[in-house]
Tab-separated table of C-alpha atoms in Angstrom:
chain	number	residue	atom	x	y	z
A	19	MET	CA	49.470	170.469	28.779
A	20	GLY	CA	50.694	172.925	31.524
A	21	PHE	CA	47.465	172.880	33.332
A	22	PHE	CA	47.157	168.875	33.629
A	23	THR	CA	51.091	169.027	34.363
A	24	GLY	CA	50.272	171.505	37.331
A	25	CYS	CA	47.486	169.454	38.739
A	26	ALA	CA	49.545	166.187	38.492
A	27	ARG	CA	52.296	167.946	40.349
A	28	LEU	CA	49.561	169.287	42.834
A	29	LEU	CA	48.155	166.147	43.532
A	30	LEU	CA	51.816	164.299	43.902
A	31	ILE	CA	52.901	166.940	46.556
A	32	THR	CA	49.951	166.688	48.113
A	33	PHE	CA	49.991	162.715	48.218
A	34	ASN	CA	53.478	162.972	49.367
A	35	PHE	CA	52.525	165.076	52.410
A	36	ILE	CA	49.798	162.646	53.375
A	37	PHE	CA	52.812	160.050	52.843
A	38	TRP	CA	54.831	161.590	55.186
A	39	LEU	CA	51.927	161.963	57.914
A	40	SER	CA	51.575	158.289	57.323
A	41	GLY	CA	55.391	157.286	58.143
A	42	ALA	CA	54.965	158.998	61.239
A	43	ALA	CA	51.653	156.780	61.886
A	44	ILE	CA	53.813	153.636	60.955
A	45	LEU	CA	56.648	154.658	63.148
A	46	GLY	CA	54.118	155.441	66.011
A	47	VAL	CA	52.294	152.056	65.896
A	48	GLY	CA	55.732	150.191	65.905
A	49	ILE	CA	56.903	152.108	68.585
A	50	TRP	CA	53.863	151.763	70.914
A	51	ILE	CA	53.626	147.976	70.377
A	52	LEU	CA	57.233	147.767	71.497
A	53	VAL	CA	56.998	150.253	74.697
A	54	ASP	CA	53.689	148.752	75.618
A	55	PRO	CA	54.280	147.586	79.401
A	56	ASN	CA	52.858	144.455	78.869
A	57	MET	CA	54.087	143.522	75.732
A	58	LYS	CA	57.336	141.956	77.372
A	59	ASP	CA	55.704	139.888	79.772
A	60	TYR	CA	52.599	138.658	77.111
A	61	MET	CA	55.351	137.934	74.674
A	62	ASP	CA	57.473	135.820	77.149
A	63	VAL	CA	54.664	133.487	78.368
A	64	ILE	CA	53.562	133.230	74.413
A	65	LYS	CA	57.267	132.476	73.207
A	66	ASP	CA	57.553	129.767	75.948
A	67	ALA	CA	54.061	128.249	75.307
A	68	SER	CA	54.530	128.103	71.456
A	69	ASN	CA	58.321	127.783	71.003
A	70	ASP	CA	58.090	130.609	68.330
A	71	ASP	CA	59.897	134.038	67.876
A	72	GLU	CA	58.452	137.035	69.016
A	73	PHE	CA	56.544	137.470	66.061
A	74	LEU	CA	55.030	140.764	66.982
A	75	LYS	CA	58.154	142.782	67.914
A	76	THR	CA	59.753	141.388	64.507
A	77	ALA	CA	56.658	142.967	62.788
A	78	ALA	CA	57.022	146.026	64.927
A	79	TYR	CA	60.421	146.326	63.983
A	80	ILE	CA	59.943	146.108	60.039
A	81	LEU	CA	57.114	148.704	60.510
A	82	ILE	CA	59.828	151.142	62.368
A	83	GLY	CA	62.235	150.448	59.662
A	84	PHE	CA	59.741	151.158	56.698
A	85	GLY	CA	58.517	154.312	58.660
A	86	ALA	CA	61.791	155.884	58.671
A	87	PHE	CA	62.306	154.858	55.118
A	88	VAL	CA	58.686	156.571	54.119
A	89	PHE	CA	60.308	159.921	54.796
A	90	LEU	CA	62.860	159.410	52.139
A	91	VAL	CA	60.411	158.182	49.361
A	92	GLY	CA	58.122	161.157	50.212
A	93	PHE	CA	61.384	163.780	50.008
A	94	SER	CA	62.272	162.095	46.691
A	95	GLY	CA	58.775	162.491	45.493
A	96	CYS	CA	58.471	166.021	46.524
A	97	CYS	CA	61.826	166.889	44.718
A	98	GLY	CA	60.548	165.067	41.373
A	99	ALA	CA	57.565	166.697	41.625
A	100	ILE	CA	58.711	170.266	42.240
A	101	ARG	CA	61.942	169.931	39.530
A	102	SER	CA	59.326	167.726	37.456
A	103	SER	CA	62.547	165.376	37.186
A	104	LYS	CA	61.552	161.977	35.807
A	105	CYS	CA	64.779	160.916	37.572
A	106	LEU	CA	63.836	161.665	40.976
A	107	LEU	CA	60.495	160.189	40.062
A	108	ALA	CA	61.701	156.948	38.849
A	109	PHE	CA	63.509	156.467	42.097
A	110	TYR	CA	60.560	157.481	43.901
A	111	ILE	CA	58.337	154.840	42.123
A	112	PHE	CA	60.921	152.334	42.744
A	113	PHE	CA	61.011	153.181	46.289
A	114	LEU	CA	57.275	152.965	46.914
A	115	LEU	CA	57.430	149.262	45.181
A	116	VAL	CA	59.984	148.259	47.752
A	117	VAL	CA	57.856	149.780	50.858
A	118	PHE	CA	54.880	148.006	49.260
A	119	ALA	CA	56.560	144.602	49.164
A	120	GLY	CA	57.836	145.113	52.503
A	121	GLU	CA	54.541	145.842	53.856
A	122	LEU	CA	52.641	142.852	51.885
A	123	ALA	CA	55.502	140.832	53.584
A	124	ALA	CA	55.097	141.900	57.238
A	125	GLY	CA	51.124	141.416	56.826
A	126	ILE	CA	51.724	137.748	55.548
A	127	TYR	CA	54.050	137.056	58.291
A	128	VAL	CA	52.156	138.488	61.165
A	129	ALA	CA	49.156	136.595	59.418
A	130	VAL	CA	50.858	133.051	59.081
A	131	PHE	CA	52.512	133.179	62.718
A	132	LYS	CA	49.436	134.460	64.303
A	133	ASN	CA	47.266	131.516	63.133
A	134	ASP	CA	50.384	129.087	63.978
A	135	ILE	CA	50.707	130.628	67.487
A	136	ASN	CA	46.868	130.216	68.613
A	137	SER	CA	46.982	126.946	67.639
A	138	LYS	CA	49.927	125.818	70.046
A	139	LEU	CA	48.763	127.529	73.019
A	140	ASN	CA	46.084	125.191	74.185
A	141	GLN	CA	48.387	122.786	75.450
A	142	GLY	CA	51.750	124.950	75.544
A	143	LEU	CA	50.271	127.397	77.995
A	144	ALA	CA	49.539	124.364	80.681
A	145	GLU	CA	52.956	122.767	80.128
A	146	SER	CA	54.871	126.487	80.550
A	147	ILE	CA	53.017	126.803	83.920
A	148	LYS	CA	54.137	123.197	85.137
A	149	LYS	CA	57.617	123.590	84.123
A	150	ASN	CA	58.466	127.124	84.556
A	151	TYR	CA	56.226	129.137	86.695
A	152	LYS	CA	58.688	128.524	89.533
A	153	ASP	CA	61.756	129.782	87.599
A	154	LYS	CA	62.155	132.279	84.774
A	155	LEU	CA	58.293	132.988	84.180
A	156	THR	CA	56.914	133.925	87.580
A	157	THR	CA	56.910	137.361	87.102
A	158	ALA	CA	55.776	137.186	83.625
A	159	TRP	CA	52.587	135.055	84.309
A	160	ASP	CA	51.726	136.963	87.402
A	161	SER	CA	51.481	140.059	84.946
A	162	VAL	CA	49.442	138.129	82.575
A	163	GLN	CA	46.911	137.067	85.235
A	164	VAL	CA	46.807	139.913	87.152
A	165	GLU	CA	45.947	142.441	84.025
A	166	LEU	CA	44.088	140.038	82.267
A	167	LYS	CA	42.271	138.572	85.227
A	168	CYS	CA	42.513	135.150	84.377
A	169	CYS	CA	44.457	131.896	85.975
A	170	GLY	CA	46.679	129.239	84.221
A	171	GLY	CA	46.368	128.435	80.700
A	172	ASN	CA	42.861	126.829	80.238
A	173	SER	CA	42.035	127.220	84.004
A	174	TYR	CA	43.379	127.457	87.337
A	175	LYS	CA	43.696	123.448	87.355
A	176	ASP	CA	46.676	123.671	85.453
A	177	TYR	CA	48.796	124.511	88.536
A	178	GLU	CA	48.022	121.315	89.833
A	179	ASN	CA	51.136	119.104	89.876
A	180	SER	CA	52.933	121.933	88.859
A	181	THR	CA	56.931	122.336	90.083
A	182	TRP	CA	55.579	125.492	92.193
A	183	ALA	CA	52.563	123.872	93.545
A	184	ASN	CA	54.503	120.819	94.954
A	185	GLU	CA	57.258	123.058	96.520
A	186	THR	CA	54.698	125.773	97.871
A	187	GLY	CA	51.752	123.620	99.006
A	188	SER	CA	49.658	126.254	97.584
A	189	VAL	CA	46.859	125.437	94.614
A	190	ILE	CA	47.316	128.913	92.898
A	191	PRO	CA	49.421	131.810	93.281
A	192	ASP	CA	48.741	135.188	94.463
A	193	SER	CA	48.020	136.548	91.467
A	194	CYS	CA	44.962	134.586	90.554
A	195	CYS	CA	43.381	135.923	93.336
A	196	THR	CA	40.371	138.428	92.816
A	197	GLN	CA	41.548	141.893	94.118
A	198	ASN	CA	39.405	144.341	96.148
A	199	ALA	CA	39.357	148.283	95.709
A	200	THR	CA	42.708	149.042	97.240
A	201	GLY	CA	44.146	146.444	94.865
A	202	GLN	CA	44.781	143.838	97.345
A	203	PRO	CA	43.480	140.179	97.520
A	204	GLU	CA	40.837	139.179	100.080
A	205	ASN	CA	41.646	136.601	102.082
A	206	LEU	CA	44.747	135.949	100.818
A	207	GLU	CA	45.804	132.319	102.475
A	208	GLY	CA	42.651	130.832	101.952
A	209	CYS	CA	42.346	132.149	98.157
A	210	LYS	CA	45.818	130.441	97.556
A	211	LYS	CA	44.576	127.031	98.861
A	212	LEU	CA	40.961	127.530	97.547
A	213	LEU	CA	39.652	127.223	100.939
A	214	GLY	CA	38.080	131.016	100.979
A	215	GLY	CA	38.268	134.390	99.166
A	216	THR	CA	37.507	134.665	95.356
A	217	TYR	CA	40.056	134.039	92.452
A	218	TYR	CA	39.847	134.066	88.362
A	219	GLU	CA	38.341	130.511	87.524
A	220	LYS	CA	38.840	131.242	83.715
A	221	GLY	CA	42.084	130.287	81.809
A	222	CYS	CA	44.208	132.973	80.245
A	223	LYS	CA	44.326	131.242	76.993
A	224	ASP	CA	41.285	133.163	75.174
A	225	ALA	CA	42.398	136.693	76.562
A	226	LEU	CA	45.822	135.982	75.331
A	227	GLU	CA	44.403	134.776	71.715
A	228	ASN	CA	42.581	137.907	71.622
A	229	TRP	CA	45.551	140.051	72.514
A	230	ILE	CA	47.474	138.490	69.721
A	231	ASN	CA	44.299	139.042	67.139
A	232	SER	CA	43.857	142.752	68.459
A	233	HIS	CA	47.711	143.412	68.024
A	234	SER	CA	48.046	141.744	64.740
A	235	ALA	CA	44.705	143.360	63.471
A	236	ILE	CA	46.637	146.765	64.031
A	237	LEU	CA	49.707	145.819	62.450
A	238	ILE	CA	47.768	144.318	59.372
A	239	GLY	CA	45.095	147.241	59.352
A	240	VAL	CA	48.044	149.911	59.253
A	241	GLY	CA	49.914	147.957	56.391
A	242	CYS	CA	46.724	147.850	54.271
A	243	GLY	CA	46.002	151.355	54.928
A	244	ILE	CA	49.365	152.911	54.028
A	245	ALA	CA	49.503	150.315	50.685
A	246	ALA	CA	45.964	151.818	49.504
A	247	LEU	CA	47.885	155.163	49.707
A	248	GLU	CA	50.945	153.813	47.881
A	249	ILE	CA	48.906	152.729	45.100
A	250	ILE	CA	47.532	156.411	44.597
A	251	GLY	CA	51.132	157.488	44.889
A	252	LEU	CA	52.229	155.110	42.278
A	253	ILE	CA	48.912	156.315	39.877
A	254	CYS	CA	49.944	160.130	40.485
A	255	ALA	CA	53.829	159.527	39.864
A	256	ILE	CA	53.083	157.817	36.488
A	257	CYS	CA	50.391	160.347	35.282
A	258	PHE	CA	53.123	163.140	36.163
A	259	CYS	CA	55.757	161.545	34.086
A	260	ARG	CA	53.532	161.270	31.066
A	261	ASN	CA	52.160	164.637	31.286
A	262	ILE	CA	55.776	165.902	31.228
A	263	ASP	CA	56.755	163.845	28.224
A	264	ARG	CA	53.731	165.317	26.941
A	265	GLU	CA	54.569	169.105	27.640
A	266	LYS	CA	58.015	168.547	26.126
A	267	TYR	CA	56.308	166.942	23.226
A	268	SER	CA	53.910	169.831	22.786
A	269	SER	CA	56.559	172.503	23.206
A	270	ASN	CA	58.991	171.182	20.674
């Protein structure tokens, strides 16, 4: 029995080392989403168009919280394995279940809100431009259009009869004009009135949806990967606890 107990202990310690690394991965993904330089501008536009909370940021905060919690879970597992303590292992199993439930909830949250927001972007982006481009979202929309190489929500025509167009007399903003090798638009004045120069004819809706889907897939993928590891950890911990009982029974 000592051989099997030793193997179970080694497996549990090895798993917890991998689990610690996964905690660092969770933290890294969550922080990356929050510090992505385009994150704020993209989410400002999406939030204004969909009237929904910043679900990606919320999910990222959840990942960061659970990533930090994973270090505590791993510590309990290692101590329980080294000391053959059923009490510590019981805490470890409980913590694993808590992390698993939290990641499952975060995954469901992202999937539900992703589909809901995508369904609202078609009309919402055009309304966002017509009402808010001149005011609070000018910088955000300019950043989205330059980075994603697009113009407007569904197309550049979303700027027609907008508050900004009526006040400036331009048809499209500078950020819709294509840039040359130096990063400057060619024939800017002509481009803004569609009288010369080139501009982005496609809208930003598809590009924003792709951005949402790619970031959501990363969050869900990381959560599923860690959940699979946690199932292995649960099995190792339960087997180790059973071997402890058998070893004690055999020694008596």
